[in-house]
């Protein structure tokens, strides 16, 4: 059995937060293109140097570059039982590339997490992340609960950049709702609720769709 998930939704919708719960629930790898790119920036690799300024402005890096990164990542054997993609695809050409990449595998199940722009701006204004490992801070502490690193605002969470990320989402990523919307494996959940309630909804929706389209469980 193979579960191939795509998490769709605006910045701050909770894609990363949900993916961290869901990867444990289904035991499939969480593949966050944003996290992979931030690691490359932090490590100063050629990829990181190429994308740093674009990420800091809230723009998208090229379809070609990110698709190369994802193609390589999906070829890893740890995705044989599925994967949880967070932040890819983000454009129609990326979605078309992904359809090609998963040809012959279990169908993609697409989860759109819906959140208003006002709530996105509110959430990201106060988000803190670990400067060492990039994990979102939880609660009131001043250090990362995962690794003990110091907490800082994320580099692309300044309000002007958040507004640009929202515009980029509207213009380039929202068309994916249309692209995927008619598939039987497409579902939407309301992201404006307690994280555990959102997780429960996603699990129910995904397992219902998986049971109709694959030999699940
Ligand atoms: P990426 O890292 O993917 O950023 P994003 O899509 O803007 O989303 P975020 O990570 O900000 O939000 P999230 O939905 O994961 O929410 P989270 O769970 O953290 O991409 C960053 C950049 O990389 C892009 O701008 C682009 O430059 C580049 N990039 C990446 N992929 C690319 C691609 N495919 N093509 C081209 N470029 C690409 O939650 C947010 C906050 O809300 C946290 O503080 C969290 O604690 C809180 N929260 C979460 N859930 C709840 C809840 N239910 N209730 C209350 N608070 C909540
Ligand atoms: Mg994220």
Short mmCIF file of C-alpha atoms and ligand atoms in Angstrom, two decimals:
data_model
loop_
_atom_site.label_atom_id
_atom_site.label_comp_id
_atom_site.label_asym_id
_atom_site.label_seq_id
_atom_site.Cartn_x
_atom_site.Cartn_y
_atom_site.Cartn_z
CA UNK A 1 0.00 0.00 0.00
CA UNK A 2 1.27 3.40 -0.98
CA UNK A 3 -0.03 6.81 0.10
CA UNK A 4 1.13 9.75 -2.00
CA UNK A 5 -0.06 13.01 -0.50
CA UNK A 6 0.17 16.62 -1.62
CA UNK A 7 -0.53 19.36 0.93
CA UNK A 8 -1.85 22.53 -0.68
CA UNK A 9 -2.62 25.82 1.03
CA UNK A 10 -1.43 29.39 1.52
CA UNK A 11 1.60 30.37 3.60
CA UNK A 12 0.87 29.72 7.26
CA UNK A 13 -2.10 27.44 6.56
CA UNK A 14 -0.48 24.74 8.72
CA UNK A 15 0.99 22.48 6.02
CA UNK A 16 4.18 21.88 7.99
CA UNK A 17 2.40 21.56 11.34
CA UNK A 18 0.01 18.96 9.93
CA UNK A 19 2.66 17.11 7.97
CA UNK A 20 4.68 16.53 11.15
CA UNK A 21 1.71 14.71 12.72
CA UNK A 22 0.68 12.86 9.58
CA UNK A 23 4.12 11.47 8.79
CA UNK A 24 4.01 9.67 12.14
CA UNK A 25 0.45 8.49 11.61
CA UNK A 26 1.16 6.90 8.23
CA UNK A 27 4.91 6.43 8.56
CA UNK A 28 5.77 8.15 5.31
CA UNK A 29 8.45 10.80 4.78
CA UNK A 30 7.55 14.50 5.00
CA UNK A 31 9.13 16.28 2.06
CA UNK A 32 9.06 20.05 2.53
CA UNK A 33 10.64 21.90 -0.38
CA UNK A 34 10.79 25.09 1.72
CA UNK A 35 12.70 23.26 4.49
CA UNK A 36 15.07 21.65 1.96
CA UNK A 37 15.78 25.04 0.41
CA UNK A 38 16.29 26.72 3.80
CA UNK A 39 18.78 23.99 4.72
CA UNK A 40 20.64 24.59 1.46
CA UNK A 41 20.74 28.33 2.20
CA UNK A 42 22.02 27.72 5.72
CA UNK A 43 24.68 25.28 4.48
CA UNK A 44 25.77 27.71 1.76
CA UNK A 45 25.55 25.12 -1.05
CA UNK A 46 25.41 26.26 -4.71
CA UNK A 47 21.64 25.67 -4.65
CA UNK A 48 21.34 27.71 -1.45
CA UNK A 49 23.31 30.61 -2.93
CA UNK A 50 21.11 30.50 -6.03
CA UNK A 51 17.80 30.68 -4.16
CA UNK A 52 18.50 32.76 -1.01
CA UNK A 53 17.50 36.18 -2.37
CA UNK A 54 14.39 34.84 -4.10
CA UNK A 55 13.18 33.16 -0.91
CA UNK A 56 13.84 36.24 1.17
CA UNK A 57 11.62 38.29 -1.15
CA UNK A 58 8.84 35.70 -1.05
CA UNK A 59 9.10 34.83 -4.76
CA UNK A 60 9.22 31.35 -6.25
CA UNK A 61 12.39 29.67 -7.43
CA UNK A 62 12.28 28.30 -10.96
CA UNK A 63 10.13 25.30 -11.82
CA UNK A 64 13.14 23.61 -13.36
CA UNK A 65 15.36 23.92 -10.28
CA UNK A 66 12.73 22.84 -7.75
CA UNK A 67 11.51 19.98 -9.93
CA UNK A 68 15.08 18.68 -10.12
CA UNK A 69 15.29 18.75 -6.31
CA UNK A 70 11.95 16.93 -5.92
CA UNK A 71 12.71 14.37 -8.64
CA UNK A 72 15.90 13.43 -6.85
CA UNK A 73 14.18 13.28 -3.47
CA UNK A 74 11.32 11.09 -4.71
CA UNK A 75 13.77 8.63 -6.24
CA UNK A 76 14.92 7.76 -2.71
CA UNK A 77 13.72 4.30 -1.60
CA UNK A 78 12.12 5.70 1.56
CA UNK A 79 9.21 6.91 -0.61
CA UNK A 80 8.28 3.39 -1.74
CA UNK A 81 5.29 3.34 0.65
CA UNK A 82 4.38 6.92 -0.15
CA UNK A 83 5.30 10.47 0.69
CA UNK A 84 3.87 13.68 2.00
CA UNK A 85 4.75 16.63 -0.22
CA UNK A 86 4.58 20.04 1.50
CA UNK A 87 5.20 23.08 -0.71
CA UNK A 88 5.39 21.29 -4.06
CA UNK A 89 3.80 21.63 -6.55
CA UNK A 90 3.25 25.40 -6.49
CA UNK A 91 2.65 26.13 -10.18
CA UNK A 92 0.84 24.38 -13.02
CA UNK A 93 4.12 23.29 -14.69
CA UNK A 94 5.21 21.76 -11.36
CA UNK A 95 1.90 19.91 -11.05
CA UNK A 96 2.30 18.56 -14.57
CA UNK A 97 5.86 17.48 -13.79
CA UNK A 98 4.66 15.71 -10.63
CA UNK A 99 1.94 13.84 -12.52
CA UNK A 100 4.71 12.56 -14.78
CA UNK A 101 6.91 11.62 -11.82
CA UNK A 102 4.21 9.51 -10.16
CA UNK A 103 2.96 7.81 -13.32
CA UNK A 104 2.51 4.14 -12.48
CA UNK A 105 2.38 4.78 -8.74
CA UNK A 106 -0.66 5.10 -6.46
CA UNK A 107 -2.73 8.20 -7.33
CA UNK A 108 -1.92 11.51 -5.70
CA UNK A 109 -4.24 12.48 -2.88
CA UNK A 110 -4.47 16.25 -2.63
CA UNK A 111 -5.32 17.97 0.65
CA UNK A 112 -6.09 21.67 0.49
CA UNK A 113 -5.91 23.43 3.86
CA UNK A 114 -8.11 26.51 3.69
CA UNK A 115 -7.25 29.64 5.71
CA UNK A 116 -8.22 33.31 5.27
CA UNK A 117 -5.54 35.85 4.37
CA UNK A 118 -6.23 37.81 7.57
CA UNK A 119 -5.52 34.70 9.64
CA UNK A 120 -2.35 33.98 7.62
CA UNK A 121 -1.02 37.47 8.37
CA UNK A 122 -1.91 37.12 12.05
CA UNK A 123 -0.23 33.71 12.41
CA UNK A 124 2.96 34.57 10.57
CA UNK A 125 3.42 37.87 12.44
CA UNK A 126 4.06 35.90 15.61
CA UNK A 127 5.69 32.70 14.31
CA UNK A 128 9.10 31.84 15.74
CA UNK A 129 11.34 29.10 14.35
CA UNK A 130 14.52 27.44 15.56
CA UNK A 131 17.63 29.12 14.14
CA UNK A 132 19.42 25.73 14.20
CA UNK A 133 16.90 23.18 12.86
CA UNK A 134 14.11 25.35 11.43
CA UNK A 135 11.30 23.73 13.46
CA UNK A 136 8.36 25.97 14.40
CA UNK A 137 8.32 27.02 18.02
CA UNK A 138 5.45 25.68 20.12
CA UNK A 139 4.23 27.50 23.24
CA UNK A 140 5.99 30.24 25.15
CA UNK A 141 9.54 28.94 25.58
CA UNK A 142 12.62 30.74 24.27
CA UNK A 143 14.46 27.69 22.92
CA UNK A 144 13.59 24.91 20.47
CA UNK A 145 11.89 21.91 22.13
CA UNK A 146 13.51 19.63 19.53
CA UNK A 147 17.17 20.66 19.68
CA UNK A 148 17.45 23.48 22.21
CA UNK A 149 18.48 26.03 19.57
CA UNK A 150 17.54 29.73 19.84
CA UNK A 151 14.19 30.89 18.43
CA UNK A 152 14.04 33.62 15.80
CA UNK A 153 11.41 34.97 13.36
CA UNK A 154 11.57 33.23 9.96
CA UNK A 155 13.47 35.34 7.40
CA UNK A 156 10.45 35.56 5.06
CA UNK A 157 7.84 36.35 7.73
CA UNK A 158 8.25 40.17 7.63
CA UNK A 159 4.81 41.61 6.87
CA UNK A 160 5.70 43.00 3.42
CA UNK A 161 7.16 39.63 2.42
CA UNK A 162 4.12 37.76 3.75
CA UNK A 163 1.87 40.00 1.63
CA UNK A 164 4.01 39.19 -1.41
CA UNK A 165 3.89 35.45 -0.61
CA UNK A 166 0.09 35.70 -0.47
CA UNK A 167 0.00 37.43 -3.85
CA UNK A 168 2.30 34.79 -5.34
CA UNK A 169 0.01 32.12 -3.89
CA UNK A 170 -3.09 33.73 -5.42
CA UNK A 171 -1.47 34.20 -8.81
CA UNK A 172 0.58 31.03 -9.23
CA UNK A 173 -0.53 28.37 -6.76
CA UNK A 174 -4.28 28.83 -6.39
CA UNK A 175 -4.81 27.74 -10.04
CA UNK A 176 -3.87 24.26 -8.76
CA UNK A 177 -7.25 24.11 -7.00
CA UNK A 178 -8.77 24.15 -10.47
CA UNK A 179 -6.12 21.77 -11.82
CA UNK A 180 -6.79 19.12 -9.16
CA UNK A 181 -10.33 20.05 -8.11
CA UNK A 182 -12.23 17.57 -10.23
CA UNK A 183 -10.20 14.53 -9.10
CA UNK A 184 -11.85 12.03 -6.79
CA UNK A 185 -8.74 12.21 -4.64
CA UNK A 186 -9.04 15.94 -3.92
CA UNK A 187 -10.17 17.12 -0.49
CA UNK A 188 -10.41 20.40 1.42
CA UNK A 189 -10.24 20.96 5.14
CA UNK A 190 -10.83 24.07 7.25
CA UNK A 191 -7.45 25.10 8.67
CA UNK A 192 -8.86 27.64 11.13
CA UNK A 193 -9.38 25.20 13.98
CA UNK A 194 -7.28 23.54 16.65
CA UNK A 195 -4.34 21.67 15.08
CA UNK A 196 -5.52 18.27 16.40
CA UNK A 197 -8.98 18.78 14.92
CA UNK A 198 -7.47 19.66 11.54
CA UNK A 199 -5.31 16.51 11.73
CA UNK A 200 -8.34 14.32 12.51
CA UNK A 201 -10.22 15.78 9.54
CA UNK A 202 -7.31 15.18 7.17
CA UNK A 203 -6.90 11.57 8.30
CA UNK A 204 -10.60 10.89 7.78
CA UNK A 205 -10.76 12.57 4.37
CA UNK A 206 -7.56 10.98 3.09
CA UNK A 207 -8.38 7.44 4.24
CA UNK A 208 -11.85 7.71 2.72
CA UNK A 209 -10.38 8.70 -0.63
CA UNK A 210 -7.55 6.18 -0.46
CA UNK A 211 -10.03 3.38 0.19
CA UNK A 212 -11.89 4.27 -2.99
CA UNK A 213 -8.85 4.49 -5.23
CA UNK A 214 -6.27 2.02 -3.87
CA UNK A 215 -6.16 -1.27 -2.02
CA UNK A 216 -6.28 0.51 1.36
CA UNK A 217 -5.43 -0.34 4.07
P1 LIG B 1 7.50 27.10 2.37
O1 LIG B 1 8.46 26.80 3.42
O2 LIG B 1 6.76 26.01 1.71
O3 LIG B 1 6.52 28.22 2.93
P2 LIG B 1 4.96 28.52 2.76
O4 LIG B 1 4.24 27.74 1.75
O5 LIG B 1 4.88 30.01 2.62
O6 LIG B 1 4.34 28.02 4.07
P3 LIG B 1 4.82 28.15 5.57
O7 LIG B 1 5.90 27.18 5.83
O8 LIG B 1 5.05 29.58 5.93
O9 LIG B 1 3.46 27.75 6.29
P4 LIG B 1 2.83 26.33 6.62
O10 LIG B 1 1.59 26.16 5.81
O11 LIG B 1 3.85 25.25 6.59
O12 LIG B 1 2.35 26.61 8.09
P5 LIG B 1 2.97 26.17 9.49
O13 LIG B 1 2.58 24.79 9.80
O14 LIG B 1 4.42 26.52 9.55
O15 LIG B 1 8.27 27.89 1.19
C1 LIG B 1 9.15 28.94 1.49
C2 LIG B 1 9.75 29.51 0.22
O16 LIG B 1 10.53 28.49 -0.46
C3 LIG B 1 8.76 29.98 -0.86
O17 LIG B 1 8.30 31.29 -0.60
C4 LIG B 1 9.62 29.88 -2.12
O18 LIG B 1 10.53 30.96 -2.20
C5 LIG B 1 10.44 28.61 -1.88
N1 LIG B 1 9.77 27.40 -2.41
C6 LIG B 1 9.36 26.31 -1.68
N2 LIG B 1 8.77 25.40 -2.47
C7 LIG B 1 8.81 25.91 -3.73
C8 LIG B 1 8.32 25.44 -4.99
N3 LIG B 1 7.68 24.26 -5.09
N4 LIG B 1 8.51 26.23 -6.07
C9 LIG B 1 9.16 27.41 -5.99
N5 LIG B 1 9.63 27.92 -4.83
C10 LIG B 1 9.45 27.18 -3.70
O19 LIG B 1 2.16 27.14 10.49
C11 LIG B 1 2.35 28.54 10.48
C12 LIG B 1 2.19 29.11 11.91
O20 LIG B 1 0.86 28.89 12.35
C13 LIG B 1 3.09 28.44 12.94
O21 LIG B 1 3.48 29.37 13.89
C14 LIG B 1 2.18 27.37 13.56
O22 LIG B 1 2.54 27.04 14.87
C15 LIG B 1 0.82 28.06 13.50
N6 LIG B 1 -0.29 27.13 13.32
C16 LIG B 1 -0.32 26.01 12.50
N7 LIG B 1 -1.53 25.40 12.57
C17 LIG B 1 -2.28 26.16 13.43
C18 LIG B 1 -3.63 26.05 13.90
N8 LIG B 1 -4.46 25.05 13.50
N9 LIG B 1 -4.08 26.99 14.75
C19 LIG B 1 -3.27 28.03 15.16
N10 LIG B 1 -1.98 28.18 14.76
C20 LIG B 1 -1.50 27.26 13.89
MG1 LIG B 2 5.90 25.16 6.08
#
